[in-house]
mmCIF file of C-alpha atoms and ligand atoms in Angstrom:
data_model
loop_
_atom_site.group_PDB
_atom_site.id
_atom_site.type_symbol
_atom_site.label_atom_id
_atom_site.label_comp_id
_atom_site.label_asym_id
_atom_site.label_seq_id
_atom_site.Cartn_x
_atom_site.Cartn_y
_atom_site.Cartn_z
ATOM 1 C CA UNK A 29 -80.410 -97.134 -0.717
ATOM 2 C CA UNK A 30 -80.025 -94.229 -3.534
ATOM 3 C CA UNK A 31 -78.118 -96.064 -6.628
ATOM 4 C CA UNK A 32 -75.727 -93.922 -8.408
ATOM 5 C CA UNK A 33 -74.863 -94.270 -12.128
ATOM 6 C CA UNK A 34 -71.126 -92.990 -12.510
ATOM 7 C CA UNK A 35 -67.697 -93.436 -14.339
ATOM 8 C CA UNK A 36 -64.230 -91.583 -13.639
ATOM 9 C CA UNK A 37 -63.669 -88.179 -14.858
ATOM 10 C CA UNK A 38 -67.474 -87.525 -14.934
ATOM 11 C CA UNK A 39 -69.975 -85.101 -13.121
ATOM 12 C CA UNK A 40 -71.279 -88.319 -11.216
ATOM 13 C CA UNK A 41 -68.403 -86.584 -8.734
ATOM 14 C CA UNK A 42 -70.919 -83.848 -7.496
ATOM 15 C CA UNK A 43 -73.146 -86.449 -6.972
ATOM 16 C CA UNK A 44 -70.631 -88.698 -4.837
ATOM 17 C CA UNK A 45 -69.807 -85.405 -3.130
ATOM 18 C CA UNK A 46 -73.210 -84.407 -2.023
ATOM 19 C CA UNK A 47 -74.168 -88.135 -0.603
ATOM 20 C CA UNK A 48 -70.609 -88.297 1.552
ATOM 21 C CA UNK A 49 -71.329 -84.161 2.756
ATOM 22 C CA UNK A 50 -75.530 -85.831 3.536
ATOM 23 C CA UNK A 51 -73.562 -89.113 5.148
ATOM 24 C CA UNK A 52 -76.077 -91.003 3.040
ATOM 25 C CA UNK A 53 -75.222 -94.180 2.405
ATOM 26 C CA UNK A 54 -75.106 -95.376 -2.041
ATOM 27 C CA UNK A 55 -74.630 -98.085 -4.319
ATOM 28 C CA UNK A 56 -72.413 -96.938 -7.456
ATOM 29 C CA UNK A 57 -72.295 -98.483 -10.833
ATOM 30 C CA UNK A 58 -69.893 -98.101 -13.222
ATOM 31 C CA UNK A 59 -71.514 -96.750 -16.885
ATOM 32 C CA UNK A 60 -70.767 -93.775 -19.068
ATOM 33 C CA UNK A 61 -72.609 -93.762 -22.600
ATOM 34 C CA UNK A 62 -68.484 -94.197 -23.492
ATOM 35 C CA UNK A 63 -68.451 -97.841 -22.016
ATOM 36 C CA UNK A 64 -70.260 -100.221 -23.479
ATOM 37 C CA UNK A 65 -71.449 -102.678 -20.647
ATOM 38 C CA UNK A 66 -73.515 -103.810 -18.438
ATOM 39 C CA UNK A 67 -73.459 -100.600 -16.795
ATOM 40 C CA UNK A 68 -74.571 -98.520 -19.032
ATOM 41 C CA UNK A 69 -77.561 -100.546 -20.652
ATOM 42 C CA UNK A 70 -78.986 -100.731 -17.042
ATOM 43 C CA UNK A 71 -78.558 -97.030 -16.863
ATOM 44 C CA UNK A 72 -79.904 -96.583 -20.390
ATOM 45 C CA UNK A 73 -82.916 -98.575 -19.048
ATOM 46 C CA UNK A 74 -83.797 -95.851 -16.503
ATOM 47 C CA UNK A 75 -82.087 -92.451 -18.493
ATOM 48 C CA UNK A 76 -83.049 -92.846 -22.718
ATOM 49 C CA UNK A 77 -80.419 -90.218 -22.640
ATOM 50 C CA UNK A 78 -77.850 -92.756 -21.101
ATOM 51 C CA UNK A 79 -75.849 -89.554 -19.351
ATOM 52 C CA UNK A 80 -74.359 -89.648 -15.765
ATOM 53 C CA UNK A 81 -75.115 -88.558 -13.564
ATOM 54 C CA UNK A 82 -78.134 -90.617 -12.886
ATOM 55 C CA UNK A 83 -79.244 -91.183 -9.852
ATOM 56 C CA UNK A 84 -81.960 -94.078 -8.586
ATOM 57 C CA UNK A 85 -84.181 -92.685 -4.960
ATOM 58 C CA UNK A 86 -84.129 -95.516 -2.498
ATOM 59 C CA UNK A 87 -88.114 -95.817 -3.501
ATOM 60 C CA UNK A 88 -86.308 -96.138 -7.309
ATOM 61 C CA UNK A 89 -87.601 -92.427 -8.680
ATOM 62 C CA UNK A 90 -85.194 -91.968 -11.598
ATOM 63 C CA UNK A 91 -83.470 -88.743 -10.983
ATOM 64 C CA UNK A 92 -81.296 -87.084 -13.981
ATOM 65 C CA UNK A 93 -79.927 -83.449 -14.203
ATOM 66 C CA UNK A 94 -77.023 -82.591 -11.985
ATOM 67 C CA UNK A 95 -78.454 -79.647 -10.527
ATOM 68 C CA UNK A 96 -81.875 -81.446 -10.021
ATOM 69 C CA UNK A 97 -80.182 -84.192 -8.410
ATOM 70 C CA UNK A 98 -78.006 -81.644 -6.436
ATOM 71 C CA UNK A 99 -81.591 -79.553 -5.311
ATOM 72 C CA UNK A 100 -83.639 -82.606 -4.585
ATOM 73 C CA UNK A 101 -80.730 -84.243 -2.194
ATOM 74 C CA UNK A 102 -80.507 -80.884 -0.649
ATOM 75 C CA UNK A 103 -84.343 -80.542 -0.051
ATOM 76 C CA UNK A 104 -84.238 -84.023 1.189
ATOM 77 C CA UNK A 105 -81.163 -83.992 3.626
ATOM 78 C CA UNK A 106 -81.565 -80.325 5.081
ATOM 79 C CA UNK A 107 -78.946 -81.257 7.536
ATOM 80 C CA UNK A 108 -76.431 -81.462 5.110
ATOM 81 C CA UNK A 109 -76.553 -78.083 4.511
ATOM 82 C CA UNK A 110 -76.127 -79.045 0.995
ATOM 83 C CA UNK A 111 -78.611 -75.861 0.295
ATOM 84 C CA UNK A 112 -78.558 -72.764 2.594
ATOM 85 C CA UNK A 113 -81.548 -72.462 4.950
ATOM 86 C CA UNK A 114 -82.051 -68.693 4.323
ATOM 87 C CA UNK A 115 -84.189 -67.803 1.230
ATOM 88 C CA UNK A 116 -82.244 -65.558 -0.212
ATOM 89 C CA UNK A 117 -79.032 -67.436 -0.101
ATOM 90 C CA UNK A 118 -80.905 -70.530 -1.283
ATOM 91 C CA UNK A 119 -82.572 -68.967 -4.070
ATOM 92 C CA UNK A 120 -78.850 -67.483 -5.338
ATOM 93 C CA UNK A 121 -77.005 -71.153 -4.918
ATOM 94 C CA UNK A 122 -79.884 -72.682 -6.929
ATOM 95 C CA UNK A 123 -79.465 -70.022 -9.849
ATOM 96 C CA UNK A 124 -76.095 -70.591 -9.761
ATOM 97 C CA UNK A 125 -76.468 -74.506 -10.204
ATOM 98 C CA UNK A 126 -79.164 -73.845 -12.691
ATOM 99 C CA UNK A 127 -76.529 -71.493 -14.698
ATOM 100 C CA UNK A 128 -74.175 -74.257 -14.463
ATOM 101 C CA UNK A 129 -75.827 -76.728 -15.544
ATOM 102 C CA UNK A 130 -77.980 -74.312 -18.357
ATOM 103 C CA UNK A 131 -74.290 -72.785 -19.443
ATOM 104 C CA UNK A 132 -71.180 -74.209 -18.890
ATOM 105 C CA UNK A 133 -72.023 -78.059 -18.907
ATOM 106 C CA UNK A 134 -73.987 -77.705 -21.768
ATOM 107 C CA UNK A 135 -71.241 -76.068 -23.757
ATOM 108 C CA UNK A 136 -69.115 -79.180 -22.710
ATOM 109 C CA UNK A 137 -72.070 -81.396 -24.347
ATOM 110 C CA UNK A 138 -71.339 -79.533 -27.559
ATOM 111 C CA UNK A 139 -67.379 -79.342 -27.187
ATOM 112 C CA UNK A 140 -67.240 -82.982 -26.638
ATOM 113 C CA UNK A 141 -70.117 -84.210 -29.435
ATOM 114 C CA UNK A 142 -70.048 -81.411 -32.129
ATOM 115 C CA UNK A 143 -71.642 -84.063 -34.747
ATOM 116 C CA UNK A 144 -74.900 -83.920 -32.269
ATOM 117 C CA UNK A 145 -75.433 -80.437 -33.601
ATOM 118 C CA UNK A 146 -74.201 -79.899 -36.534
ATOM 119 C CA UNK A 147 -75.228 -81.705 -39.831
ATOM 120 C CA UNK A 148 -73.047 -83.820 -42.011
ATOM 121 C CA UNK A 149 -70.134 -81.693 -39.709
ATOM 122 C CA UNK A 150 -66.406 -82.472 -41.762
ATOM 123 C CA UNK A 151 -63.766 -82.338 -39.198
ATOM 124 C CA UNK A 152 -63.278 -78.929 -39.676
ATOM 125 C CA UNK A 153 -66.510 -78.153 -38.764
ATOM 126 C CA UNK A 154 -66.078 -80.044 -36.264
ATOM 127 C CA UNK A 155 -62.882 -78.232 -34.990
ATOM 128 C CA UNK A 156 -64.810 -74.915 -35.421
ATOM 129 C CA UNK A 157 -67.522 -75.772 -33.250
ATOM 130 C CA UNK A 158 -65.403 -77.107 -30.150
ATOM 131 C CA UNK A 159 -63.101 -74.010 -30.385
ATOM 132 C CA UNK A 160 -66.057 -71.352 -30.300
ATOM 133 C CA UNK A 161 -67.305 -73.312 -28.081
ATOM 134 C CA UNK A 162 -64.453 -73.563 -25.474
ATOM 135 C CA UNK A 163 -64.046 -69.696 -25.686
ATOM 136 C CA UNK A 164 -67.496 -69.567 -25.021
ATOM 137 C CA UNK A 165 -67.298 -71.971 -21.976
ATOM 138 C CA UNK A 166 -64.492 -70.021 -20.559
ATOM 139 C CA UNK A 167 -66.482 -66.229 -20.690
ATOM 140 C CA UNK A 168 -69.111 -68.669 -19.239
ATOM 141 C CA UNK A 169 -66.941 -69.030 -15.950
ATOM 142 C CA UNK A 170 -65.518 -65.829 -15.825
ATOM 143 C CA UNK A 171 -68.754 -64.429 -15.750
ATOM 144 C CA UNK A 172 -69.859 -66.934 -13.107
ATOM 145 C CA UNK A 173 -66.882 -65.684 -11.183
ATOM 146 C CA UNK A 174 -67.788 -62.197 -10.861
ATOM 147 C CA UNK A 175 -71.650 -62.956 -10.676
ATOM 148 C CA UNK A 176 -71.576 -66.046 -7.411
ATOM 149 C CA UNK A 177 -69.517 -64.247 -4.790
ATOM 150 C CA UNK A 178 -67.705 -66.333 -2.105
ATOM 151 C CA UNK A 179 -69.120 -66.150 1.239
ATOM 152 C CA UNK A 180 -66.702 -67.805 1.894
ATOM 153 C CA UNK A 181 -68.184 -70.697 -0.306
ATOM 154 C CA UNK A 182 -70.086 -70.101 -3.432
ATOM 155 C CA UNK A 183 -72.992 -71.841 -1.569
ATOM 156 C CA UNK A 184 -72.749 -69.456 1.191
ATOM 157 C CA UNK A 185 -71.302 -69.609 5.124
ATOM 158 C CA UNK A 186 -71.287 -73.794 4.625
ATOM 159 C CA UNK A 187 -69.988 -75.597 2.004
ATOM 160 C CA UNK A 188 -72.570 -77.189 -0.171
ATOM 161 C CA UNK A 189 -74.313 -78.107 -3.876
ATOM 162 C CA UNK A 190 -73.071 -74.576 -5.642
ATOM 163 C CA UNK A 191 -69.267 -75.463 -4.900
ATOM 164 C CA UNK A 192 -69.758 -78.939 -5.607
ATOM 165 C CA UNK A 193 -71.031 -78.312 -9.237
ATOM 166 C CA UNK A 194 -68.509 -75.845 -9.977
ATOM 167 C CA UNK A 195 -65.810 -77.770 -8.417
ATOM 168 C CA UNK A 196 -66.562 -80.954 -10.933
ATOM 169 C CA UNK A 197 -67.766 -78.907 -14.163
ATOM 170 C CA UNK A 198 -64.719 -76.449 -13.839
ATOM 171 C CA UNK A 199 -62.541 -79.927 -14.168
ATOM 172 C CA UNK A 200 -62.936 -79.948 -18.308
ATOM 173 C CA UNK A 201 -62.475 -78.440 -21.837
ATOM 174 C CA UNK A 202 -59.419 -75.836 -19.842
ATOM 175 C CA UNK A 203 -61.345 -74.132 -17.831
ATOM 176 C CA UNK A 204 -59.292 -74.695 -14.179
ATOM 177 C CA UNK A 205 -56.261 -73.476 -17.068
ATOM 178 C CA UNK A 206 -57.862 -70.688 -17.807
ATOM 179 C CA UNK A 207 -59.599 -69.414 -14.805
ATOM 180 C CA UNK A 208 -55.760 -69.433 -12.829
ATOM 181 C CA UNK A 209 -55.278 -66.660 -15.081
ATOM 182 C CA UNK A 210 -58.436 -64.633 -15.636
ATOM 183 C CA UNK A 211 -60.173 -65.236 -12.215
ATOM 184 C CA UNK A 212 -57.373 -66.413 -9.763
ATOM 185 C CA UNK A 213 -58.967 -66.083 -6.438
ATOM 186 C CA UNK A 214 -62.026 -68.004 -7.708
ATOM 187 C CA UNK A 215 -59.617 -70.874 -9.196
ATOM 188 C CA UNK A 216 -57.956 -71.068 -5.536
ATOM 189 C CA UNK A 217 -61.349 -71.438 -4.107
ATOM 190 C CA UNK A 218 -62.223 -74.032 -6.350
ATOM 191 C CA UNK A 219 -58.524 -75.808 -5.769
ATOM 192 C CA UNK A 220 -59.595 -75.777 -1.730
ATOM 193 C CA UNK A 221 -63.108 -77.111 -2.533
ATOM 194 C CA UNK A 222 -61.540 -80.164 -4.450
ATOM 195 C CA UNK A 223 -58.961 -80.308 -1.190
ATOM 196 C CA UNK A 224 -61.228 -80.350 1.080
ATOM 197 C CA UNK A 225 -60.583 -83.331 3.680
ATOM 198 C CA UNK A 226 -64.259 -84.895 2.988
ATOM 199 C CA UNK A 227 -64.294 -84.299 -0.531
ATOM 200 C CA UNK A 228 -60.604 -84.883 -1.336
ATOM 201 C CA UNK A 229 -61.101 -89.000 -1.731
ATOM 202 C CA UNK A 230 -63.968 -88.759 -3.997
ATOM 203 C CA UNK A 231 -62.071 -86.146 -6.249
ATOM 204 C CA UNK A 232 -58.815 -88.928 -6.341
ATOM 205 C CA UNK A 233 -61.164 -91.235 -6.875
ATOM 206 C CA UNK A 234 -62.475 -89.554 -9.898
ATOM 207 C CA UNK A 235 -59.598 -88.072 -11.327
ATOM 208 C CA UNK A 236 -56.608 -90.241 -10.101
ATOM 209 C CA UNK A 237 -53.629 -88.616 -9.176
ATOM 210 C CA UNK A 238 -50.921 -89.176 -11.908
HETATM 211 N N1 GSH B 324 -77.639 -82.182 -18.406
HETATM 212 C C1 GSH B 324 -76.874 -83.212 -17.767
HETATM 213 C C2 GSH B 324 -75.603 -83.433 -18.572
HETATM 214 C C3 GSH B 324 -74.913 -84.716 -18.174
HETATM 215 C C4 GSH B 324 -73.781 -85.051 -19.111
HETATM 216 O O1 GSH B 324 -73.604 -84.464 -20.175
HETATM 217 N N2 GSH B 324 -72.987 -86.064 -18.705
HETATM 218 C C5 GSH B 324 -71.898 -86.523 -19.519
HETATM 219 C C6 GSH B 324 -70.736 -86.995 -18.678
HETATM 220 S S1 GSH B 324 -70.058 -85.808 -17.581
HETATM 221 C C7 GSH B 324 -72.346 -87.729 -20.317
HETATM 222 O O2 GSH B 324 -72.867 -88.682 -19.758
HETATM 223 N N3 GSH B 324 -72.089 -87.709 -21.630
HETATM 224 C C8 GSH B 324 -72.302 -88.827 -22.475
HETATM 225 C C9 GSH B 324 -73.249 -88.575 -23.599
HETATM 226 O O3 GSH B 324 -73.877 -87.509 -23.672
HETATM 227 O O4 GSH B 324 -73.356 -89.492 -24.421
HETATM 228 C C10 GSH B 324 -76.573 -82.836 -16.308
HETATM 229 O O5 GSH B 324 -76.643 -81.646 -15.977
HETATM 230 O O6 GSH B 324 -76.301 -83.717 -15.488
#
């Protein structure tokens, strides 16, 4: 059974996603690098990095990187159609996770821990860094927009990994906020990804309804 390291409001929720769209049975355990626990010292056991998502193969391979995890479960559950079977619409859904993950996630890593990079950072600095940063995220997903047509998912004729990732990543520093006015039609799509009836519960479950 594949062992999933996750905690609410986290990109675990790809993760979740792809396993319920592969029907694969997982164990989850709550950890997050933000709750001290038992959680997250088992996860730091496995990840030095202690980030979710990590995810544990049912032979116990330690797999970290969203859009490795993503690729691999894809690879492993063609079925799921999780990645396209035609080359060329594979090879463009796993650039665009790789951009994701390369771009727009790692801008959140900054946004949310300026101190990491950035020495003796006052809170000013601090301030500085997360605002460049956000307007940086945002060109980030406008450009991703116009770059990863919908066909009409940004995986291709099935939904799958690509609208997963963006789905969940879009979800912080205001990008959903600021993609409903820049790149409407792409913020619908990824309001009917998040909607969708088999992805809807894992969404809630992530980010509660208020
Ligand atoms: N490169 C990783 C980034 C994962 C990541 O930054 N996860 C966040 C939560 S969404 C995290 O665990 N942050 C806690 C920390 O860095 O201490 C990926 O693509 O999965």
């Amino acid at each position: 059974m594949y062992t999933l390291f996750g905690a609410q409001g986290s990109g675990a929720a790809a993760i979740e996603a792809a396993l319920v769209l592969a029907g694969v049975p997982f164990r989850g355990v709550d950890a997050a690098s933000w709750q001290p626990g038992p959680g997250v010292d088992a996860m730091r056991r496995v990840n030095p990095l202690a980030q979710v998502p990590t995810l544990l193969l049912p032979d116990g391979t330690v797999l970290t990187e969203s859009a490795a995890i993503l690729i691999e479960l894809g690879l492993h559950h063609p079925e799921s159609r999780l990645l396209p079977p035609a080359e060329a619409d594979r090879a463009q859904a796993i650039r665009g996770l790789v951009y994701i993950a390369a771009n727009c996630y790692a801008a959140i890593g900054v946004i949310d821990y300026p101190e990491r990079w950035c020495t003796q950072a006052s809170e000013v600095d601090r301030e500085r860094i997360r605002s460049g940063s956000r307007t940086r995220l945002h060109q980030l997903w406008d450009l991703f927009a116009d770059s990863f047509p919908a066909r009409p998912f940004l995986t291709g004729t099935q939904l799958g990994a690509l609208d997963l990732l963006a789905a969940v990543v879009s979800k912080w520093s205001g990008a959903r906020a600021h993609l409903a006015a820049s790149r409407p039609d792409f913020s619908a799509l990824l309001q009917a990804i998040e909607r969708e009836p088999r992805l809807s519960p894992v969404f809630d479950k992530y980010w509660p309804p208020s």
